[in-house]
Short mmCIF file of C-alpha atoms and ligand atoms in Angstrom, two decimals:
data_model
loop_
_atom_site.label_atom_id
_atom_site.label_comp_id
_atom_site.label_asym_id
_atom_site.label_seq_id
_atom_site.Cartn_x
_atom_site.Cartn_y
_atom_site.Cartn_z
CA UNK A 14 5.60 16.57 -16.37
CA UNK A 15 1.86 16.92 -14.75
CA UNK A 16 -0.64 15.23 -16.56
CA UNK A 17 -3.52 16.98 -15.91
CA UNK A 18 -5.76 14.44 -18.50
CA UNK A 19 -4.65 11.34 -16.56
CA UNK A 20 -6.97 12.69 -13.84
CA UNK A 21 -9.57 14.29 -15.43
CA UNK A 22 -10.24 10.98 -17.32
CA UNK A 23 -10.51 8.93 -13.97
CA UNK A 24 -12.89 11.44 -12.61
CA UNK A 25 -14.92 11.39 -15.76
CA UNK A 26 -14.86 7.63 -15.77
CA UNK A 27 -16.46 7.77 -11.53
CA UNK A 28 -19.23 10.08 -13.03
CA UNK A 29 -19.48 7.67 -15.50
CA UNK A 30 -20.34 4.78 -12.67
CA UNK A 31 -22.02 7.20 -10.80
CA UNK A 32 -24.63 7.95 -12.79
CA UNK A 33 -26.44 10.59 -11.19
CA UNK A 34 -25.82 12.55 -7.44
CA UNK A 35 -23.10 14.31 -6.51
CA UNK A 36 -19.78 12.72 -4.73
CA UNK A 37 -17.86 14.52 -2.02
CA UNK A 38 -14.23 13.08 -1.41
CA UNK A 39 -12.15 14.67 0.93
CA UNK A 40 -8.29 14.87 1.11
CA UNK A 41 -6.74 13.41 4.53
CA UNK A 42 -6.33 15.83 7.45
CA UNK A 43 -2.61 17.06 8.64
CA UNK A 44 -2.08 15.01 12.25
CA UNK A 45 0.00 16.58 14.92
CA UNK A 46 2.59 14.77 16.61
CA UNK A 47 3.27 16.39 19.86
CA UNK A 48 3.68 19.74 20.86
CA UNK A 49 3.04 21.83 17.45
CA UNK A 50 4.95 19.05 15.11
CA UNK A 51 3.12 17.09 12.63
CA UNK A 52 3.14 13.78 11.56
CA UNK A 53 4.97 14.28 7.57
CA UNK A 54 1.82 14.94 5.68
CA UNK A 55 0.42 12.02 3.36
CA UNK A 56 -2.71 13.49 0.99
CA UNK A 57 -5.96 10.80 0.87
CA UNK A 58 -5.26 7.88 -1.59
CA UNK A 59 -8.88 8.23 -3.15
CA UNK A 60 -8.80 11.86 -3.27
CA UNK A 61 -5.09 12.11 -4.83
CA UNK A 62 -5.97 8.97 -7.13
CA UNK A 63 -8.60 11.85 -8.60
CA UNK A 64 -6.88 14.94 -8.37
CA UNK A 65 -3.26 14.63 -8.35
CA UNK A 66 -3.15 17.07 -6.11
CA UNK A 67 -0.97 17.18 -3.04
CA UNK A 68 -2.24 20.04 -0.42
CA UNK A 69 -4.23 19.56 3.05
CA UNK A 70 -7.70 21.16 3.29
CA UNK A 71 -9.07 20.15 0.09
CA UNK A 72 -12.01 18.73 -0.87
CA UNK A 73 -13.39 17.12 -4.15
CA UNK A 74 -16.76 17.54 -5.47
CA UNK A 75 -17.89 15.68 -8.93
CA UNK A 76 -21.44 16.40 -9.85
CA UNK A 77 -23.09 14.21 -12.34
CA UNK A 78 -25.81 15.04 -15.07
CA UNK A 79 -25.47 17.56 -17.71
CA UNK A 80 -22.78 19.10 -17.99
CA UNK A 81 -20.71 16.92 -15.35
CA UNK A 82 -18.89 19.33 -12.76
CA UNK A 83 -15.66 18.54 -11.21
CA UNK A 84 -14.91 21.05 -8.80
CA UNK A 85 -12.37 21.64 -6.11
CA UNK A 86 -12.52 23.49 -2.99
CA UNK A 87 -8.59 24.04 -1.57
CA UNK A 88 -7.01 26.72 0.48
CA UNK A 89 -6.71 30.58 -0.88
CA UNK A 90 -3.57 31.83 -1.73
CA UNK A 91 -1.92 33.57 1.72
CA UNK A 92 1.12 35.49 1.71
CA UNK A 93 1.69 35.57 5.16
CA UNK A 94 1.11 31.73 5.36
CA UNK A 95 3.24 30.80 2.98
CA UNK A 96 5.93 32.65 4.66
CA UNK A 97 6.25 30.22 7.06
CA UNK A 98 4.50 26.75 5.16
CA UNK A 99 5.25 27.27 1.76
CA UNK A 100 3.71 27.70 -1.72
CA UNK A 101 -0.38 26.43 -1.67
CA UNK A 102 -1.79 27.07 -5.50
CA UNK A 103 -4.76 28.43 -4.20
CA UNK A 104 -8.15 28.11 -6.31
CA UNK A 105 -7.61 30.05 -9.76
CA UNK A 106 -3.93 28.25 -10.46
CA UNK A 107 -5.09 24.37 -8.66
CA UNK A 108 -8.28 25.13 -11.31
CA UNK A 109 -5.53 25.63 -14.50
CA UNK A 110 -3.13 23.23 -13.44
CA UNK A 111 -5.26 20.04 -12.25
CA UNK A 112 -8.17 20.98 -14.90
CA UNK A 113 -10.77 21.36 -12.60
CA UNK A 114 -14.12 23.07 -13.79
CA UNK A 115 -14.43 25.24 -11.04
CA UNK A 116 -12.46 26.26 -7.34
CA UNK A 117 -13.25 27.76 -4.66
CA UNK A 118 -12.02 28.29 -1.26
CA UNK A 119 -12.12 25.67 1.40
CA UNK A 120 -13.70 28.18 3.82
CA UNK A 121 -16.96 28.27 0.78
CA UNK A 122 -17.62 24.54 1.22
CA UNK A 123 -20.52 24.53 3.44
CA UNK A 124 -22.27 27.16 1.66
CA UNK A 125 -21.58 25.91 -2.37
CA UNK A 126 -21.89 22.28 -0.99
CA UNK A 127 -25.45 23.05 0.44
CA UNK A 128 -26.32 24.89 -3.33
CA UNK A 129 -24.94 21.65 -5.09
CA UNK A 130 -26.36 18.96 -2.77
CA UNK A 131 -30.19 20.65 -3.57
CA UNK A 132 -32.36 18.05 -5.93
CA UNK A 133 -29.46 15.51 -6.09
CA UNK A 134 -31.30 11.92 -5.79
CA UNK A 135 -28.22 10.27 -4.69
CA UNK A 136 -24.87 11.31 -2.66
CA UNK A 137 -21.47 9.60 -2.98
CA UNK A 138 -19.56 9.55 0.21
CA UNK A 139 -16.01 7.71 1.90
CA UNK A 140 -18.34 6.79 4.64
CA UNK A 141 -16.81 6.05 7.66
CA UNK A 142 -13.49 7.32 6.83
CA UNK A 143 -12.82 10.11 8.87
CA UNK A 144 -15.93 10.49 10.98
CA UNK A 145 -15.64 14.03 11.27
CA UNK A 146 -16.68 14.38 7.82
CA UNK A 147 -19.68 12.11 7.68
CA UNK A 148 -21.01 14.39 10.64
CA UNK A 149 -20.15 17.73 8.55
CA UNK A 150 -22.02 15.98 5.09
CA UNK A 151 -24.79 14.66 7.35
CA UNK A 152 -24.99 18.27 8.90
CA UNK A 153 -25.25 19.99 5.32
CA UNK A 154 -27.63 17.46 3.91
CA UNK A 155 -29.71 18.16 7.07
CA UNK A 156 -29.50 21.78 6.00
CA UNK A 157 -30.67 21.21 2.56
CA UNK A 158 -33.40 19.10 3.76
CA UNK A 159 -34.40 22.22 5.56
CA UNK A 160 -35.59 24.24 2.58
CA UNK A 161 -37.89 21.55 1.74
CA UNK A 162 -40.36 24.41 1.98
CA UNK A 163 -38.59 26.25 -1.33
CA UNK A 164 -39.38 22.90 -2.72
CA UNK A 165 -35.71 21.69 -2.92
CA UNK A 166 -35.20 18.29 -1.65
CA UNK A 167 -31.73 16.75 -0.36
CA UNK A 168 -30.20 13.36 -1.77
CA UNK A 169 -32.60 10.31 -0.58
CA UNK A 170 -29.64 7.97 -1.29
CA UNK A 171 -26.16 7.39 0.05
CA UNK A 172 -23.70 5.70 -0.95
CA UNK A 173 -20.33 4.88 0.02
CA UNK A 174 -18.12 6.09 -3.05
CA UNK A 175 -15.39 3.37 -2.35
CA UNK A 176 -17.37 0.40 -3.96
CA UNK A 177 -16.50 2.39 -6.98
CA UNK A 178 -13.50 3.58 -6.28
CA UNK A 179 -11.74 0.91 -4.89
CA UNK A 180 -12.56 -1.06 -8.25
CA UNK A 181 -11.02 0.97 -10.10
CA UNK A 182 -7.65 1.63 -8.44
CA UNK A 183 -7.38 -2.29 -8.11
CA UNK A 184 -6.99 -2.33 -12.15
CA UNK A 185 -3.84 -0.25 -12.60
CA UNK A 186 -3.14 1.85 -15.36
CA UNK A 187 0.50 1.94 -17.41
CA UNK A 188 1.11 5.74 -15.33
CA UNK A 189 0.39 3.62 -12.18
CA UNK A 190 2.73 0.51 -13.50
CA UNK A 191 5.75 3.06 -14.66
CA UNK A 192 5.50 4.56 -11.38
CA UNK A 193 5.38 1.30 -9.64
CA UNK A 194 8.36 0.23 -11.30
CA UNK A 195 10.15 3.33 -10.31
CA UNK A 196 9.82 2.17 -6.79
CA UNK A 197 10.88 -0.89 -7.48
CA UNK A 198 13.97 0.20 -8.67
CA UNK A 199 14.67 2.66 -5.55
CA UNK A 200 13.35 -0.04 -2.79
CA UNK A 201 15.37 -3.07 -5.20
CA UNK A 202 18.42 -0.45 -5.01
CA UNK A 203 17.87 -0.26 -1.07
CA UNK A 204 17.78 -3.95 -0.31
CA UNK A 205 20.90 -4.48 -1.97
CA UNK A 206 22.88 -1.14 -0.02
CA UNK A 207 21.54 -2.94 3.04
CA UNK A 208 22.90 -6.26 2.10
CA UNK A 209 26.35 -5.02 1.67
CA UNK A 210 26.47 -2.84 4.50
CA UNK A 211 25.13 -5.78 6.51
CA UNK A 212 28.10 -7.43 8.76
CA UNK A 213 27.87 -9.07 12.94
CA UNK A 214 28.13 -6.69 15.47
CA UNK A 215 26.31 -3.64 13.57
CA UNK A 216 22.72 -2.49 15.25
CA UNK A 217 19.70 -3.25 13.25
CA UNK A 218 19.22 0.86 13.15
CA UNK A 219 22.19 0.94 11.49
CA UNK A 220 21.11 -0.75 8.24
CA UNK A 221 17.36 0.77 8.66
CA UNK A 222 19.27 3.94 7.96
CA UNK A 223 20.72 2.73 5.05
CA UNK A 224 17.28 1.48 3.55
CA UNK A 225 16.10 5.33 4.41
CA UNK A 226 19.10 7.15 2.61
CA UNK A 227 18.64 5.25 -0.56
CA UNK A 228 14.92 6.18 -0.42
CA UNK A 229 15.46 9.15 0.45
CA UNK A 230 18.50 9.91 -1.78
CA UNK A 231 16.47 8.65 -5.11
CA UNK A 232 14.06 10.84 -4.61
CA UNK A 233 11.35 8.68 -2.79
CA UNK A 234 9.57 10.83 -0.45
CA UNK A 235 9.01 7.95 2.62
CA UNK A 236 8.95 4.59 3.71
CA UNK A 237 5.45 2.63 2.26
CA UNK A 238 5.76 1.09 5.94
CA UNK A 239 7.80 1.03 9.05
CA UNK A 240 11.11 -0.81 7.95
CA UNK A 241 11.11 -4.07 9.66
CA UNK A 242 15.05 -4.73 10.42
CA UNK A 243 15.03 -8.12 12.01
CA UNK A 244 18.06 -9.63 13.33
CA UNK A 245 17.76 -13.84 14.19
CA UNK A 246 14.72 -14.32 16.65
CA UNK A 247 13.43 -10.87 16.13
CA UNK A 248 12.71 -12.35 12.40
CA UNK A 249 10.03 -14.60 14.45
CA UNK A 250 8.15 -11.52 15.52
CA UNK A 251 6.25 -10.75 12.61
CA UNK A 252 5.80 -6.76 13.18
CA UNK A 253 9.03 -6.25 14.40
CA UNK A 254 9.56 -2.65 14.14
CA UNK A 255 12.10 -1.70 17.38
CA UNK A 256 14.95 -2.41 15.34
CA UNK A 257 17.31 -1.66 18.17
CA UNK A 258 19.02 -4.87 18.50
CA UNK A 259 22.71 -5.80 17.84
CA UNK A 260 23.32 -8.69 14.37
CA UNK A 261 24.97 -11.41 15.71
CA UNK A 262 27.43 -13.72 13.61
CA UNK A 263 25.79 -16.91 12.40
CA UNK A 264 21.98 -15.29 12.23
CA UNK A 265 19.91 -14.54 9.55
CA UNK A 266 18.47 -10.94 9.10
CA UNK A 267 15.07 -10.23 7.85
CA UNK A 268 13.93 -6.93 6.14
CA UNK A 269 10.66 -5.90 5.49
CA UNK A 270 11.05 -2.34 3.32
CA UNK A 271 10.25 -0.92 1.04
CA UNK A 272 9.60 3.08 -0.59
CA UNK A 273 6.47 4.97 -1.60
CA UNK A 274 6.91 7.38 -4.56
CA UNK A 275 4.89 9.44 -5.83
CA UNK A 276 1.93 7.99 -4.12
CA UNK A 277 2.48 4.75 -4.79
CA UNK A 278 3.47 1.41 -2.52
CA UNK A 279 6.33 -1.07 -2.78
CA UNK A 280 6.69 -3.90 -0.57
CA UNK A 281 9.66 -6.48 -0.40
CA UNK A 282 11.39 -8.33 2.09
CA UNK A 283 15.05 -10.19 2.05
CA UNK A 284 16.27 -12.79 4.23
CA UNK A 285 19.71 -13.15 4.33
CA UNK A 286 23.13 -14.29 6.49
CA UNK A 287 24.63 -11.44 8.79
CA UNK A 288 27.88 -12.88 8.02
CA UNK A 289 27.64 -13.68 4.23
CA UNK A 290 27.30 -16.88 4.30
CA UNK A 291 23.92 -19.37 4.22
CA UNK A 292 24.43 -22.57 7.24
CA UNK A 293 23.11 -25.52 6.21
CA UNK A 294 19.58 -25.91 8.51
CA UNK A 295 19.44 -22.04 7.62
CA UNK A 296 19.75 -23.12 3.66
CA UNK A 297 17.07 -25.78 3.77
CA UNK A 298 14.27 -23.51 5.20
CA UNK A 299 15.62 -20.79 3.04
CA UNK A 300 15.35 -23.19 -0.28
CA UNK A 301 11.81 -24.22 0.75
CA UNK A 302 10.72 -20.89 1.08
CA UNK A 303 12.35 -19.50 -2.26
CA UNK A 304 10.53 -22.55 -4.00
CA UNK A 305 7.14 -21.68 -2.04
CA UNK A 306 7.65 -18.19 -3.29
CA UNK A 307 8.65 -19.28 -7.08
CA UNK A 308 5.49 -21.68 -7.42
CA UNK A 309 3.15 -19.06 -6.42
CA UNK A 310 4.61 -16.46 -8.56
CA UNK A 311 3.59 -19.33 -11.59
CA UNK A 312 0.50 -19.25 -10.18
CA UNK A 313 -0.22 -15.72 -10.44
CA UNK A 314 -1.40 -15.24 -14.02
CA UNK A 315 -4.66 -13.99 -15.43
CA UNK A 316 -7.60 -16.34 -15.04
CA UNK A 317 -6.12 -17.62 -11.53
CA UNK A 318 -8.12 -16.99 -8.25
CA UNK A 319 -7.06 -14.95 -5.92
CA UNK A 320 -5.92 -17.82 -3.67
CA UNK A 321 -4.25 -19.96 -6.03
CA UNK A 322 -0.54 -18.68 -5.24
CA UNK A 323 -1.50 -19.04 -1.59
CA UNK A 324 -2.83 -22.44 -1.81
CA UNK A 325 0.34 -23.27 -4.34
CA UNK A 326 2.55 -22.03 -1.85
CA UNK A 327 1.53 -23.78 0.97
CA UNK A 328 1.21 -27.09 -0.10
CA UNK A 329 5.21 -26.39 -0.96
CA UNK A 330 6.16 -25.58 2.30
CA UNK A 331 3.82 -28.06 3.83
CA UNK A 332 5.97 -31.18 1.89
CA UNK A 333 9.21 -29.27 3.03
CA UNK A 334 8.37 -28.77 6.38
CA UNK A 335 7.59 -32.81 6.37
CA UNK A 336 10.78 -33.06 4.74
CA UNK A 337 12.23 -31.69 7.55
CA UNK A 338 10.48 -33.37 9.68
CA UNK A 339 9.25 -30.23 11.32
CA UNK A 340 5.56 -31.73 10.15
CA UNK A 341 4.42 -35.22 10.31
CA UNK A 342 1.90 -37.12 7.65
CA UNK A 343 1.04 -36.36 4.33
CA UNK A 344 0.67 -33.43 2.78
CA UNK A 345 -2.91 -33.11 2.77
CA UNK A 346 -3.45 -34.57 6.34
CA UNK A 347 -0.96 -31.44 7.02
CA UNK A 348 -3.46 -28.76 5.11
CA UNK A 349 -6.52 -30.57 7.01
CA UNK A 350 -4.85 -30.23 10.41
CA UNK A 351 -3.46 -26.84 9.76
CA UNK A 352 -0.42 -28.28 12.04
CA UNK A 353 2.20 -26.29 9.37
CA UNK A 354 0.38 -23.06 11.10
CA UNK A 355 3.07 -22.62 14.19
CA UNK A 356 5.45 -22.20 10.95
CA UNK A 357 3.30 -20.40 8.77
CA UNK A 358 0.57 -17.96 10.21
CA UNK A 359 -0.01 -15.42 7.83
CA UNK A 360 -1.33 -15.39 4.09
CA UNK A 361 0.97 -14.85 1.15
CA UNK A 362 -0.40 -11.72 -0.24
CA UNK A 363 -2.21 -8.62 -0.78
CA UNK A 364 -3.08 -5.98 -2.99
CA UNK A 365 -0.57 -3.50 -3.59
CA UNK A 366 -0.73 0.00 -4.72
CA UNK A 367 -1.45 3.72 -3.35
CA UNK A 368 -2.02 1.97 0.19
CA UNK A 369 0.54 -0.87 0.75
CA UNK A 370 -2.20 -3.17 1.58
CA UNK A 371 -4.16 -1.84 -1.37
CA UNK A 372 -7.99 -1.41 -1.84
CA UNK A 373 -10.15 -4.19 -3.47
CA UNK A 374 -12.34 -6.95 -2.70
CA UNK A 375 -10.71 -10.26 -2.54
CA UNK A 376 -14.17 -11.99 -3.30
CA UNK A 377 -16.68 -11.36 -5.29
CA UNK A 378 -20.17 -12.76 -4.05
CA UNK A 379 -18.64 -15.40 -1.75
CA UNK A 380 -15.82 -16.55 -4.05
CA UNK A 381 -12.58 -15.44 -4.57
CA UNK A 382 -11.73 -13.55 -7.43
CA UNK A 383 -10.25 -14.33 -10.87
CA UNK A 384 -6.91 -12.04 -11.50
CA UNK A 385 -6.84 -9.91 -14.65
CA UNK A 386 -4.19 -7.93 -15.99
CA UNK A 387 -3.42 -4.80 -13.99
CA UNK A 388 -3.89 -6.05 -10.96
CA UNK A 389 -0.99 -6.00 -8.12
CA UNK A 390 -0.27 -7.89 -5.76
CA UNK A 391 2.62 -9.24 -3.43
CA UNK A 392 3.39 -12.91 -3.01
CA UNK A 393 5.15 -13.15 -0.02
CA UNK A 394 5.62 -16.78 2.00
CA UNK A 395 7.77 -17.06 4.86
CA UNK A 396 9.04 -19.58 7.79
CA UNK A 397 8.96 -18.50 11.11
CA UNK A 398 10.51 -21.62 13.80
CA UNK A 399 10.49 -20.80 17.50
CA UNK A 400 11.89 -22.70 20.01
CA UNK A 401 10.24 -25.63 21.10
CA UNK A 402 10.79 -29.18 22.32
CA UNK A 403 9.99 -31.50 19.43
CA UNK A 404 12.21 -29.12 16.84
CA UNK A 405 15.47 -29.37 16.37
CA UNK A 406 17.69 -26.68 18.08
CA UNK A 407 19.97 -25.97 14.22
CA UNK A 408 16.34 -24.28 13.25
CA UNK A 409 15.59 -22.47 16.40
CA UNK A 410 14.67 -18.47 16.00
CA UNK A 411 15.39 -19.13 12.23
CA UNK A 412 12.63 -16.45 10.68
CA UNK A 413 12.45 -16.16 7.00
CA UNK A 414 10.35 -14.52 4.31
CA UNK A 415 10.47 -13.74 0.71
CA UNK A 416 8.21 -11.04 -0.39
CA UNK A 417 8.00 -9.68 -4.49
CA UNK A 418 5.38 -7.00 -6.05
CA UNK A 419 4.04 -8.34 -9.23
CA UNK A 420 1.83 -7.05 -11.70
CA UNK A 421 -0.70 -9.35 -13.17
CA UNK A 422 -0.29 -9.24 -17.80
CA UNK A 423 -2.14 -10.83 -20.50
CA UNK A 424 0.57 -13.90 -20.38
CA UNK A 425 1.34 -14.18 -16.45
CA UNK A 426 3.04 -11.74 -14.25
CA UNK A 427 5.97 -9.59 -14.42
CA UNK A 428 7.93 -9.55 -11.07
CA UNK A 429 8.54 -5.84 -10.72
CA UNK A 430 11.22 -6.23 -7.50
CA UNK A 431 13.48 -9.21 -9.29
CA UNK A 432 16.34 -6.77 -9.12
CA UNK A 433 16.87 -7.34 -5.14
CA UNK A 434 19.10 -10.85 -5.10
CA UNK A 435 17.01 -14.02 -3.80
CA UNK A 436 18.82 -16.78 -4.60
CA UNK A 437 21.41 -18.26 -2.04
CA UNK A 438 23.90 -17.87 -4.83
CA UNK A 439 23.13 -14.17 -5.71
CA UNK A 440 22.52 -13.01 -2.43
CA UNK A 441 26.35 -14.61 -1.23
CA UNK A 442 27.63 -13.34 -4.11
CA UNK A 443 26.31 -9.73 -2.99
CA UNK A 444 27.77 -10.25 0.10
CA UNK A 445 31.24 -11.69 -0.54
CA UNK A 446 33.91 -9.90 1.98
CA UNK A 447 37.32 -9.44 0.10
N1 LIG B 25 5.08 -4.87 4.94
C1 LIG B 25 3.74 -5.20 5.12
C2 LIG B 25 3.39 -6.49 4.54
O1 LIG B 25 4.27 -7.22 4.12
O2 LIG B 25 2.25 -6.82 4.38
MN1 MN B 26 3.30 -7.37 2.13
MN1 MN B 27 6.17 -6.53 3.52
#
């Protein structure tokens, strides 16, 4: 059921921050393919985040002062078009539905926008985001400017309306966390179809499409991401998305997938045996990284910085990697070195949410930031051992990462993608061949 409050409250809160001026926020153009096919249309995550609403060509405009104005501007109801695209609301039943206090038709923009721009101080913008509309908002501010004559003046400041924006998706609200869990439980749902269809000599395409009918068959309406479906060395190449390759017997596979519903992100990745069963050199990196993974989930809890799960993780894998003997010296000559780095080049998280890697500072005037409840975020370490002289063959091409959502609460963090097996145990147990 639509909740048309949910988004009238978040727009009423931006005003709020606003203070005065008027914001323009744009929905995301439609982006052809080739020929006259179009990329599968994916609305703005600001705009959407606002509106709820799902059409191309549409435009928000919040005016502040009193009374506040929250108007959209969308495309007009068009028999004809329809016939061949589908149902659009058009601007008397998007007004109704989405609680808007006025809409008008997209093709009115120019002129209502130039009208509402007139004696703002201040105008809130995406700057830079699509370019063609800070050239169309600079053009119409140009042609208020113009009737400086009537004595109406155009907005002397402007401002990028993400600094706002972006703060506020990074706290999410319990809508944003039940839908996040939904995902979960479709992309959790996936990961485990893929492990039991998973068996040597089957293409990595084939289990990609197995990921993509449980998304699709739950209702999910894409992939956050390109599936990464990563068969024993390809698991070293870190945005591995051909997928083309044939699972060999004795390899590990690592997937990267994960669904978007309803506008929001999941993100996990499994690393598991093509054949079932863990070998040993492939069960001691796996054990390290499962234990790099588990102390930075501890870590993630309200009043941490931002980089304490990172920092937590790696000095795990760091003494397990010496363990191994992959790395030499202590721990902390390790860190200071940064010699663990041809095993473990990329950080262990980001924000996750409407975009998979979600909007939101990570520092806040040159230090990192403290989590708070609300915040999401994935926690995602990995091993990645290419071949090389002074490493023992039994680890060669063995590529590994473990990668959870988890939403920060008031005691620590709840692991919203603990359904998809990590444990050597579970994940055999999953894949146990009668
Ligand atoms: N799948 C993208 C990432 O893990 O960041
Ligand atoms: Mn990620
Ligand atoms: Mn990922």
């Amino acid at each position: 059921m639509f909740n048309s409050s949910l988004y009238r409250n978040r727009r009423q809160r931006l005003i709020t921050l606003m203070q005065r001026g008027i914001a323009v926020i744009p929905t995301a153009p439609e982006v052809l393919r080739n020929g006259d096919a179009h990329y599968p249309y994916r609305f703005d995550s600001h705009f959407h985040y606002l509106t709820g609403f799902d059409e191309p060509e549409a435009v928000l405009v919040l005016v502040a002062g009193a009374p506040a104005q929250s108007i959209l501007f969308c495309r007009e109801k068009d028999m004809e078009r329809e016939i061949w695209d589908g149902f659009r609301y058009g601007p008397a039943a998007a007004r109704e539905k989405f609680g808007f206090d006025a809409a008008f038709p997209i093709a009115e923009l120019d002129d209502k926008l130039t009208e509402l721009m007139g004696n703002q101080p201040a105008l809130f913008h995406p700057l830079g985001k699509h370019a063609v509309w800070d050239d169309r908002i600079l053009a119409l501010r140009a042609r208020v400017q113009a009737q400086v004559r009537s004595g109406i003046t155009a907005p002397n400041e402007i401002h990028d309306v993400r600094t706002l924006l972006d703060e506020m998706r990074l706290i999410k609200d319990k809508d944003e966390l039940a839908t996040l869990r939904r995902a979960a439980a479709i992309s959790t749902a996936a990961h485990q179809r893929a492990m039991r269809a998973t068996r040597p000599g089957k293409m990595e395409y084939e289990i990609e499409a197995e990921l993509l009918h449980e998304f699709r068959s739950q209702g999910a309406q894409a992939p956050a991401y390109t599936s990464i479906v990563a068969g024993g060395a390809n698991a070293c190449v870190l945005h591995y998305i051909s997928n083309n390759t044939q699972l060999k017997d004795g390899d590990l596979l690592l997937i990267d997938a994960a669904c978007e519903m309803d506008g929001y992100a999941t993100d996990i990745t499994r690393t598991f045996p093509i054949n079932g069963k863990f070998s040993a050199a492939q069960k001691d990196v796996y054990e390290i990284v499962l234990a790099a993974q588990a102390t930075a989930i501890a870590a993630a809890r309200p009043g941490a910085h931002w980089n304490e799960p990172h920092d937590a993780a790696v000095r795990v894998l760091v003494q397990g990697l010496i363990d191994l003997k992959l790395c030499h010296g202590s721990v902390d000559a390790v860190l200071e070195s940064g010699s663990y780095k041809r095993f473990y080049m990329h950080r262990t998280g980001h924000w996750l949410g409407m975009d998979v890697h979600d909007v939101g500072n990570y520092k806040l005037e040159g230090n990192w930031r403290l989590l708070q409840p609300g915040m999401v975020l994935t926690v995602e370490p990995g091993c990645y051992i290419r071949p090389a002289d002074d490493v023992p063959s039994a680890f060669w091409n063995i590529g590994i990462r473990i990668e959870d959502d988890v939403a920060i609460t008031t005691q620590g963090c709840e692991v919203l993608t603990e359904a998809a097996p990590k444990t050597v145990a579970a994940i055999e147990a999953l894949m146990q061949r009668p």
